[in-house]
A tleap script that builds the chain and sets N, CA, C and O, in Angstrom:
source leaprc.protein.ff14SB
mol = sequence {
  NTYR ASP ALA ASP GLU LEU LYS LYS ALA MET
  THR LYS CYS LYS LYS ASP ASP THR PHE ILE
  VAL LYS PRO THR ALA GLY ALA GLN GLY LYS
  GLY ILE ILE LEU ALA ARG LYS TRP LYS ASP
  VAL GLU THR THR VAL GLN ARG ALA LYS SER
  SER GLN GLU ASN ASN ASN LYS ALA THR ILE
  GLU TYR VAL VAL GLN ARG TYR ILE THR TYR
  PRO LEU LEU LEU GLU GLY LEU LYS PHE ASP
  MET ARG LEU TYR VAL VAL VAL THR SER ILE
  VAL PRO MET ARG ALA TYR LEU PHE LYS GLU
  GLY CLEU
}
set mol.1.N position { 111.993 102.936 82.917 }
set mol.1.CA position { 112.647 101.994 82.022 }
set mol.1.C position { 111.694 100.836 81.782 }
set mol.1.O position { 111.249 100.217 82.749 }
set mol.2.N position { 111.364 100.518 80.550 }
set mol.2.CA position { 110.299 99.583 80.213 }
set mol.2.C position { 110.775 98.272 79.599 }
set mol.2.O position { 110.026 97.647 78.848 }
set mol.3.N position { 111.973 97.846 79.888 }
set mol.3.CA position { 112.505 96.617 79.277 }
set mol.3.C position { 111.681 95.398 79.659 }
set mol.3.O position { 111.464 94.514 78.831 }
set mol.4.N position { 111.219 95.340 80.908 }
set mol.4.CA position { 110.415 94.191 81.336 }
set mol.4.C position { 109.081 94.133 80.584 }
set mol.4.O position { 108.634 93.058 80.184 }
set mol.5.N position { 108.454 95.294 80.397 }
set mol.5.CA position { 107.194 95.341 79.648 }
set mol.5.C position { 107.407 94.952 78.186 }
set mol.5.O position { 106.581 94.258 77.593 }
set mol.6.N position { 108.509 95.399 77.619 }
set mol.6.CA position { 108.836 95.044 76.230 }
set mol.6.C position { 109.031 93.539 76.104 }
set mol.6.O position { 108.542 92.921 75.159 }
set mol.7.N position { 109.737 92.960 77.046 }
set mol.7.CA position { 109.973 91.514 77.015 }
set mol.7.C position { 108.645 90.748 77.089 }
set mol.7.O position { 108.447 89.773 76.364 }
set mol.8.N position { 107.744 91.191 77.963 }
set mol.8.CA position { 106.424 90.554 78.068 }
set mol.8.C position { 105.652 90.675 76.758 }
set mol.8.O position { 105.056 89.705 76.292 }
set mol.9.N position { 105.665 91.867 76.166 }
set mol.9.CA position { 104.938 92.096 74.914 }
set mol.9.C position { 105.496 91.230 73.790 }
set mol.9.O position { 104.740 90.691 72.982 }
set mol.10.N position { 106.813 91.099 73.741 }
set mol.10.CA position { 107.423 90.314 72.660 }
set mol.10.C position { 107.185 88.823 72.842 }
set mol.10.O position { 107.085 88.094 71.855 }
set mol.11.N position { 107.093 88.359 74.069 }
set mol.11.CA position { 106.839 86.930 74.286 }
set mol.11.C position { 105.374 86.579 74.071 }
set mol.11.O position { 105.054 85.433 73.755 }
set mol.12.N position { 104.474 87.553 74.238 }
set mol.12.CA position { 103.035 87.317 74.041 }
set mol.12.C position { 102.594 87.473 72.589 }
set mol.12.O position { 101.520 86.998 72.221 }
set mol.13.N position { 103.398 88.125 71.760 }
set mol.13.CA position { 102.974 88.437 70.396 }
set mol.13.C position { 102.949 87.189 69.516 }
set mol.13.O position { 103.463 86.130 69.878 }
set mol.14.N position { 102.331 87.356 68.345 }
set mol.14.CA position { 102.279 86.269 67.367 }
set mol.14.C position { 103.672 85.986 66.831 }
set mol.14.O position { 104.559 86.837 66.885 }
set mol.15.N position { 103.849 84.798 66.320 }
set mol.15.CA position { 105.162 84.361 65.854 }
set mol.15.C position { 105.703 85.231 64.716 }
set mol.15.O position { 106.912 85.442 64.622 }
set mol.16.N position { 104.814 85.737 63.848 }
set mol.16.CA position { 105.277 86.524 62.702 }
set mol.16.C position { 105.239 88.034 62.943 }
set mol.16.O position { 105.511 88.802 62.020 }
set mol.17.N position { 104.906 88.483 64.171 }
set mol.17.CA position { 104.955 89.917 64.482 }
set mol.17.C position { 106.396 90.394 64.505 }
set mol.17.O position { 107.291 89.693 64.977 }
set mol.18.N position { 106.605 91.592 63.990 }
set mol.18.CA position { 107.948 92.181 63.953 }
set mol.18.C position { 107.923 93.494 64.722 }
set mol.18.O position { 106.962 94.259 64.642 }
set mol.19.N position { 108.989 93.738 65.463 }
set mol.19.CA position { 109.152 94.992 66.190 }
set mol.19.C position { 110.295 95.766 65.556 }
set mol.19.O position { 111.281 95.184 65.105 }
set mol.20.N position { 110.152 97.097 65.527 }
set mol.20.CA position { 111.201 97.955 64.992 }
set mol.20.C position { 111.793 98.723 66.168 }
set mol.20.O position { 111.065 99.337 66.947 }
set mol.21.N position { 113.113 98.685 66.291 }
set mol.21.CA position { 113.845 99.320 67.382 }
set mol.21.C position { 114.672 100.449 66.776 }
set mol.21.O position { 115.565 100.214 65.962 }
set mol.22.N position { 114.355 101.694 67.191 }
set mol.22.CA position { 115.006 102.855 66.591 }
set mol.22.C position { 115.706 103.683 67.663 }
set mol.22.O position { 115.103 103.990 68.691 }
set mol.23.N position { 116.975 104.051 67.439 }
set mol.23.CA position { 117.651 104.925 68.408 }
set mol.23.C position { 117.041 106.325 68.353 }
set mol.23.O position { 116.759 106.847 67.274 }
set mol.24.N position { 116.840 106.927 69.533 }
set mol.24.CA position { 116.208 108.254 69.563 }
set mol.24.C position { 117.110 109.327 68.972 }
set mol.24.O position { 116.620 110.356 68.506 }
set mol.25.N position { 118.416 109.105 68.982 }
set mol.25.CA position { 119.347 110.103 68.459 }
set mol.25.C position { 119.755 109.803 67.020 }
set mol.25.O position { 120.679 110.430 66.502 }
set mol.26.N position { 119.090 108.865 66.373 }
set mol.26.CA position { 119.463 108.483 65.012 }
set mol.26.C position { 118.708 109.251 63.951 }
set mol.26.O position { 117.751 109.970 64.235 }
set mol.27.N position { 119.159 109.082 62.727 }
set mol.27.CA position { 118.497 109.695 61.578 }
set mol.27.C position { 118.789 108.857 60.348 }
set mol.27.O position { 119.797 108.151 60.294 }
set mol.28.N position { 117.916 108.933 59.369 }
set mol.28.CA position { 118.089 108.285 58.071 }
set mol.28.C position { 118.245 106.769 58.171 }
set mol.28.O position { 118.960 106.158 57.376 }
set mol.29.N position { 117.577 106.171 59.145 }
set mol.29.CA position { 117.576 104.716 59.253 }
set mol.29.C position { 118.807 104.098 59.890 }
set mol.29.O position { 118.928 102.873 59.923 }
set mol.30.N position { 119.718 104.906 60.394 }
set mol.30.CA position { 120.942 104.359 61.007 }
set mol.30.C position { 120.632 103.787 62.381 }
set mol.30.O position { 119.983 104.437 63.200 }
set mol.31.N position { 121.096 102.572 62.630 }
set mol.31.CA position { 120.930 101.940 63.932 }
set mol.31.C position { 119.606 101.241 64.141 }
set mol.31.O position { 119.335 100.776 65.249 }
set mol.32.N position { 118.763 101.148 63.115 }
set mol.32.CA position { 117.457 100.503 63.246 }
set mol.32.C position { 117.617 98.986 63.225 }
set mol.32.O position { 118.383 98.433 62.437 }
set mol.33.N position { 116.874 98.332 64.111 }
set mol.33.CA position { 116.885 96.873 64.207 }
set mol.33.C position { 115.459 96.376 64.028 }
set mol.33.O position { 114.531 96.940 64.607 }
set mol.34.N position { 115.274 95.331 63.237 }
set mol.34.CA position { 113.988 94.641 63.149 }
set mol.34.C position { 114.122 93.343 63.933 }
set mol.34.O position { 115.073 92.586 63.738 }
set mol.35.N position { 113.154 93.087 64.830 }
set mol.35.CA position { 113.266 91.927 65.719 }
set mol.35.C position { 111.926 91.217 65.846 }
set mol.35.O position { 110.867 91.843 65.828 }
set mol.36.N position { 111.996 89.898 65.975 }
set mol.36.CA position { 110.796 89.089 66.203 }
set mol.36.C position { 110.803 88.430 67.578 }
set mol.36.O position { 109.752 88.061 68.102 }
set mol.37.N position { 111.986 88.285 68.157 }
set mol.37.CA position { 112.117 87.630 69.457 }
set mol.37.C position { 112.888 88.535 70.408 }
set mol.37.O position { 113.668 89.388 69.984 }
set mol.38.N position { 112.656 88.333 71.702 }
set mol.38.CA position { 113.362 89.099 72.719 }
set mol.38.C position { 114.872 88.943 72.557 }
set mol.38.O position { 115.626 89.895 72.756 }
set mol.39.N position { 115.301 87.750 72.198 }
set mol.39.CA position { 116.729 87.474 72.034 }
set mol.39.C position { 117.363 88.405 70.997 }
set mol.39.O position { 118.550 88.714 71.092 }
set mol.40.N position { 116.579 88.854 70.006 }
set mol.40.CA position { 117.086 89.732 68.952 }
set mol.40.C position { 117.435 91.132 69.466 }
set mol.40.O position { 118.277 91.811 68.878 }
set mol.41.N position { 116.799 91.572 70.558 }
set mol.41.CA position { 117.029 92.928 71.081 }
set mol.41.C position { 117.682 92.937 72.460 }
set mol.41.O position { 117.972 94.008 72.994 }
set mol.42.N position { 117.914 91.790 73.032 }
set mol.42.CA position { 118.433 91.710 74.392 }
set mol.42.C position { 119.771 92.437 74.548 }
set mol.42.O position { 119.974 93.144 75.535 }
set mol.43.N position { 120.676 92.275 73.596 }
set mol.43.CA position { 121.975 92.949 73.656 }
set mol.43.C position { 121.811 94.460 73.585 }
set mol.43.O position { 122.487 95.195 74.306 }
set mol.44.N position { 120.919 94.924 72.724 }
set mol.44.CA position { 120.658 96.362 72.586 }
set mol.44.C position { 120.093 96.923 73.878 }
set mol.44.O position { 120.480 98.012 74.302 }
set mol.45.N position { 119.178 96.190 74.512 }
set mol.45.CA position { 118.587 96.624 75.780 }
set mol.45.C position { 119.660 96.708 76.862 }
set mol.45.O position { 119.686 97.667 77.634 }
set mol.46.N position { 120.539 95.719 76.923 }
set mol.46.CA position { 121.611 95.733 77.929 }
set mol.46.C position { 122.561 96.913 77.707 }
set mol.46.O position { 123.021 97.536 78.664 }
set mol.47.N position { 122.848 97.210 76.445 }
set mol.47.CA position { 123.725 98.345 76.129 }
set mol.47.C position { 123.072 99.666 76.554 }
set mol.47.O position { 123.744 100.542 77.097 }
set mol.48.N position { 121.777 99.807 76.309 }
set mol.48.CA position { 121.058 101.018 76.710 }
set mol.48.C position { 121.009 101.134 78.231 }
set mol.48.O position { 121.200 102.217 78.785 }
set mol.49.N position { 120.755 100.023 78.894 }
set mol.49.CA position { 120.681 100.014 80.361 }
set mol.49.C position { 122.028 100.399 80.967 }
set mol.49.O position { 122.071 101.197 81.904 }
set mol.50.N position { 123.122 99.851 80.456 }
set mol.50.CA position { 124.446 100.167 81.005 }
set mol.50.C position { 124.834 101.621 80.723 }
set mol.50.O position { 125.561 102.227 81.509 }
set mol.51.N position { 124.357 102.181 79.614 }
set mol.51.CA position { 124.663 103.590 79.323 }
set mol.51.C position { 123.949 104.512 80.303 }
set mol.51.O position { 124.450 105.594 80.608 }
set mol.52.N position { 122.789 104.099 80.798 }
set mol.52.CA position { 122.062 104.910 81.776 }
set mol.52.C position { 122.708 104.831 83.154 }
set mol.52.O position { 122.626 105.776 83.938 }
set mol.53.N position { 123.344 103.711 83.446 }
set mol.53.CA position { 123.982 103.529 84.752 }
set mol.53.C position { 125.364 104.157 84.817 }
set mol.53.O position { 125.857 104.449 85.907 }
set mol.54.N position { 126.001 104.370 83.663 }
set mol.54.CA position { 127.342 104.931 83.608 }
set mol.54.C position { 127.252 106.437 83.378 }
set mol.54.O position { 126.822 106.882 82.315 }
set mol.55.N position { 127.656 107.210 84.367 }
set mol.55.CA position { 127.555 108.675 84.279 }
set mol.55.C position { 128.578 109.285 83.334 }
set mol.55.O position { 128.430 110.441 82.939 }
set mol.56.N position { 129.607 108.541 82.963 }
set mol.56.CA position { 130.668 109.080 82.098 }
set mol.56.C position { 130.310 109.006 80.617 }
set mol.56.O position { 130.932 109.687 79.801 }
set mol.57.N position { 129.315 108.188 80.255 }
set mol.57.CA position { 128.937 108.003 78.855 }
set mol.57.C position { 127.633 108.739 78.545 }
set mol.57.O position { 126.843 109.049 79.437 }
set mol.58.N position { 127.436 109.006 77.263 }
set mol.58.CA position { 126.151 109.551 76.819 }
set mol.58.C position { 125.100 108.443 76.894 }
set mol.58.O position { 125.393 107.286 76.592 }
set mol.59.N position { 123.905 108.785 77.287 }
set mol.59.CA position { 122.832 107.806 77.412 }
set mol.59.C position { 122.344 107.386 76.038 }
set mol.59.O position { 122.117 108.227 75.169 }
set mol.60.N position { 122.181 106.083 75.843 }
set mol.60.CA position { 121.637 105.537 74.598 }
set mol.60.C position { 120.196 105.152 74.869 }
set mol.60.O position { 119.916 104.376 75.782 }
set mol.61.N position { 119.278 105.693 74.074 }
set mol.61.CA position { 117.863 105.386 74.243 }
set mol.61.C position { 117.280 104.915 72.916 }
set mol.61.O position { 117.765 105.277 71.844 }
set mol.62.N position { 116.228 104.097 73.008 }
set mol.62.CA position { 115.576 103.547 71.828 }
set mol.62.C position { 114.068 103.676 71.962 }
set mol.62.O position { 113.530 103.711 73.069 }
set mol.63.N position { 113.401 103.743 70.833 }
set mol.63.CA position { 111.947 103.665 70.757 }
set mol.63.C position { 111.635 102.338 70.081 }
set mol.63.O position { 112.220 102.008 69.049 }
set mol.64.N position { 110.709 101.576 70.666 }
set mol.64.CA position { 110.341 100.280 70.104 }
set mol.64.C position { 108.862 100.312 69.752 }
set mol.64.O position { 108.027 100.698 70.571 }
set mol.65.N position { 108.545 99.904 68.527 }
set mol.65.CA position { 107.154 99.872 68.054 }
set mol.65.C position { 106.906 98.574 67.319 }
set mol.65.O position { 107.822 97.970 66.762 }
set mol.66.N position { 105.653 98.156 67.327 }
set mol.66.CA position { 105.293 97.012 66.490 }
set mol.66.C position { 105.345 97.500 65.041 }
set mol.66.O position { 104.781 98.541 64.705 }
set mol.67.N position { 106.018 96.746 64.206 }
set mol.67.CA position { 106.182 97.121 62.799 }
set mol.67.C position { 104.887 96.861 62.045 }
set mol.67.O position { 104.305 95.782 62.158 }
set mol.68.N position { 104.441 97.834 61.285 }
set mol.68.CA position { 103.228 97.698 60.481 }
set mol.68.C position { 103.640 97.200 59.100 }
set mol.68.O position { 104.329 97.900 58.359 }
set mol.69.N position { 103.218 96.002 58.764 }
set mol.69.CA position { 103.637 95.376 57.507 }
set mol.69.C position { 103.103 96.116 56.289 }
set mol.69.O position { 103.830 96.317 55.315 }
set mol.70.N position { 101.854 96.517 56.336 }
set mol.70.CA position { 101.246 97.217 55.206 }
set mol.70.C position { 100.756 98.596 55.675 }
set mol.70.O position { 99.571 98.756 55.966 }
set mol.71.N position { 101.646 99.589 55.751 }
set mol.71.CA position { 101.252 100.907 56.251 }
set mol.71.C position { 100.402 101.677 55.235 }
set mol.71.O position { 100.382 101.357 54.046 }
set mol.72.N position { 99.716 102.681 55.726 }
set mol.72.CA position { 98.962 103.573 54.863 }
set mol.72.C position { 99.952 104.383 54.027 }
set mol.72.O position { 100.901 104.956 54.562 }
set mol.73.N position { 99.728 104.427 52.720 }
set mol.73.CA position { 100.644 105.128 51.821 }
set mol.73.C position { 99.917 106.250 51.086 }
set mol.73.O position { 98.718 106.156 50.824 }
set mol.74.N position { 100.638 107.295 50.761 }
set mol.74.CA position { 100.142 108.369 49.899 }
set mol.74.C position { 100.992 108.355 48.642 }
set mol.74.O position { 102.196 108.610 48.688 }
set mol.75.N position { 100.353 108.055 47.517 }
set mol.75.CA position { 101.042 107.952 46.229 }
set mol.75.C position { 102.242 107.007 46.318 }
set mol.75.O position { 103.300 107.272 45.747 }
set mol.76.N position { 102.057 105.894 47.048 }
set mol.76.CA position { 103.086 104.869 47.155 }
set mol.76.C position { 104.194 105.150 48.151 }
set mol.76.O position { 105.163 104.394 48.215 }
set mol.77.N position { 104.078 106.223 48.936 }
set mol.77.CA position { 105.122 106.594 49.896 }
set mol.77.C position { 104.584 106.640 51.314 }
set mol.77.O position { 103.440 107.035 51.543 }
set mol.78.N position { 105.427 106.228 52.279 }
set mol.78.CA position { 105.063 106.380 53.681 }
set mol.78.C position { 105.120 107.862 54.030 }
set mol.78.O position { 105.827 108.635 53.384 }
set mol.79.N position { 104.379 108.245 55.043 }
set mol.79.CA position { 104.349 109.643 55.448 }
set mol.79.C position { 104.159 109.728 56.955 }
set mol.79.O position { 103.811 108.744 57.607 }
set mol.80.N position { 104.392 110.916 57.495 }
set mol.80.CA position { 104.043 111.151 58.885 }
set mol.80.C position { 103.283 112.462 58.958 }
set mol.80.O position { 103.439 113.340 58.109 }
set mol.81.N position { 102.474 112.577 59.969 }
set mol.81.CA position { 101.674 113.779 60.154 }
set mol.81.C position { 102.009 114.335 61.533 }
set mol.81.O position { 101.894 113.633 62.538 }
set mol.82.N position { 102.418 115.581 61.573 }
set mol.82.CA position { 102.797 116.206 62.832 }
set mol.82.C position { 101.882 117.389 63.101 }
set mol.82.O position { 101.705 118.264 62.253 }
set mol.83.N position { 101.317 117.400 64.271 }
set mol.83.CA position { 100.493 118.513 64.710 }
set mol.83.C position { 101.150 119.137 65.928 }
set mol.83.O position { 101.519 118.432 66.867 }
set mol.84.N position { 101.296 120.430 65.918 }
set mol.84.CA position { 101.896 121.147 67.032 }
set mol.84.C position { 100.780 121.859 67.790 }
set mol.84.O position { 100.098 122.729 67.248 }
set mol.85.N position { 100.608 121.472 69.053 }
set mol.85.CA position { 99.506 121.975 69.868 }
set mol.85.C position { 100.058 122.444 71.205 }
set mol.85.O position { 100.923 121.797 71.795 }
set mol.86.N position { 99.544 123.580 71.677 }
set mol.86.CA position { 99.854 124.057 73.023 }
set mol.86.C position { 98.565 124.006 73.824 }
set mol.86.O position { 97.560 124.602 73.436 }
set mol.87.N position { 98.599 123.296 74.936 }
set mol.87.CA position { 97.447 123.232 75.831 }
set mol.87.C position { 97.726 124.202 76.970 }
set mol.87.O position { 98.683 124.026 77.724 }
set mol.88.N position { 96.878 125.239 77.094 }
set mol.88.CA position { 97.087 126.262 78.119 }
set mol.88.C position { 96.190 126.076 79.330 }
set mol.88.O position { 96.429 126.667 80.382 }
set mol.89.N position { 95.148 125.248 79.182 }
set mol.89.CA position { 94.248 125.012 80.308 }
set mol.89.C position { 93.560 123.663 80.123 }
set mol.89.O position { 93.209 123.273 79.009 }
set mol.90.N position { 93.377 122.965 81.235 }
set mol.90.CA position { 92.675 121.682 81.192 }
set mol.90.C position { 91.190 121.873 81.489 }
set mol.90.O position { 90.342 121.332 80.780 }
set mol.91.N position { 90.868 122.644 82.540 }
set mol.91.CA position { 89.465 122.928 82.870 }
set mol.91.C position { 89.322 124.432 82.956 }
set mol.91.O position { 89.827 125.007 83.920 }
set mol.92.N position { 88.694 125.096 82.054 }
set mol.92.CA position { 88.145 124.538 80.816 }
set mol.92.C position { 89.273 124.224 79.833 }
set mol.92.O position { 90.340 124.837 79.873 }
set mol.93.N position { 89.015 123.262 78.953 }
set mol.93.CA position { 90.018 122.861 77.968 }
set mol.93.C position { 90.271 124.007 77.000 }
set mol.93.O position { 89.343 124.542 76.395 }
set mol.94.N position { 91.548 124.378 76.862 }
set mol.94.CA position { 91.932 125.409 75.911 }
set mol.94.C position { 93.226 124.953 75.247 }
set mol.94.O position { 94.245 124.766 75.911 }
set mol.95.N position { 93.174 124.780 73.938 }
set mol.95.CA position { 94.339 124.333 73.186 }
set mol.95.C position { 94.444 125.144 71.908 }
set mol.95.O position { 93.437 125.534 71.318 }
set mol.96.N position { 95.665 125.388 71.494 }
set mol.96.CA position { 95.926 126.153 70.281 }
set mol.96.C position { 96.726 125.289 69.315 }
set mol.96.O position { 97.739 124.692 69.681 }
set mol.97.N position { 96.250 125.236 68.074 }
set mol.97.CA position { 96.893 124.452 67.024 }
set mol.97.C position { 97.737 125.392 66.162 }
set mol.97.O position { 97.226 126.383 65.640 }
set mol.98.N position { 99.011 125.088 66.015 }
set mol.98.CA position { 99.909 125.884 65.188 }
set mol.98.C position { 99.677 125.521 63.739 }
set mol.98.O position { 99.915 124.374 63.359 }
set mol.99.N position { 99.224 126.446 62.916 }
set mol.99.CA position { 98.791 126.144 61.551 }
set mol.99.C position { 99.906 125.662 60.640 }
set mol.99.O position { 99.628 124.952 59.674 }
set mol.100.N position { 101.155 126.020 60.907 }
set mol.100.CA position { 102.242 125.569 60.027 }
set mol.100.C position { 102.521 124.089 60.185 }
set mol.100.O position { 103.229 123.513 59.359 }
set mol.101.N position { 101.992 123.457 61.212 }
set mol.101.CA position { 102.162 122.019 61.376 }
set mol.101.C position { 101.197 121.222 60.517 }
set mol.101.O position { 101.315 120.000 60.426 }
set mol.102.N position { 100.240 121.897 59.885 }
set mol.102.CA position { 99.241 121.203 59.078 }
set mol.102.C position { 99.696 121.021 57.656 }
set mol.102.O position { 98.968 120.453 56.842 }
savepdb mol mol.pdb
quit
């Protein structure tokens, strides 16, 4: 659980830095929070923490990233690139790239 590290990162960041908080079980932008201060996400963190401690409820988890103000765009649209790789050996390194992910 990385709430303490997140709090440190948010207090050390520049005043105009923005963080995006996304629920791992969400889709289509539902539940996303934009935050500049720890106080903006503190309630969300407490809710996630209590869901992990309560065995009767489903666990609520979030991914937090620094928001990129001017992202790289393709023809004016944001995009993501996914590569699917299976690593079968470390020494010697052997990895297989699934071509449909390209």
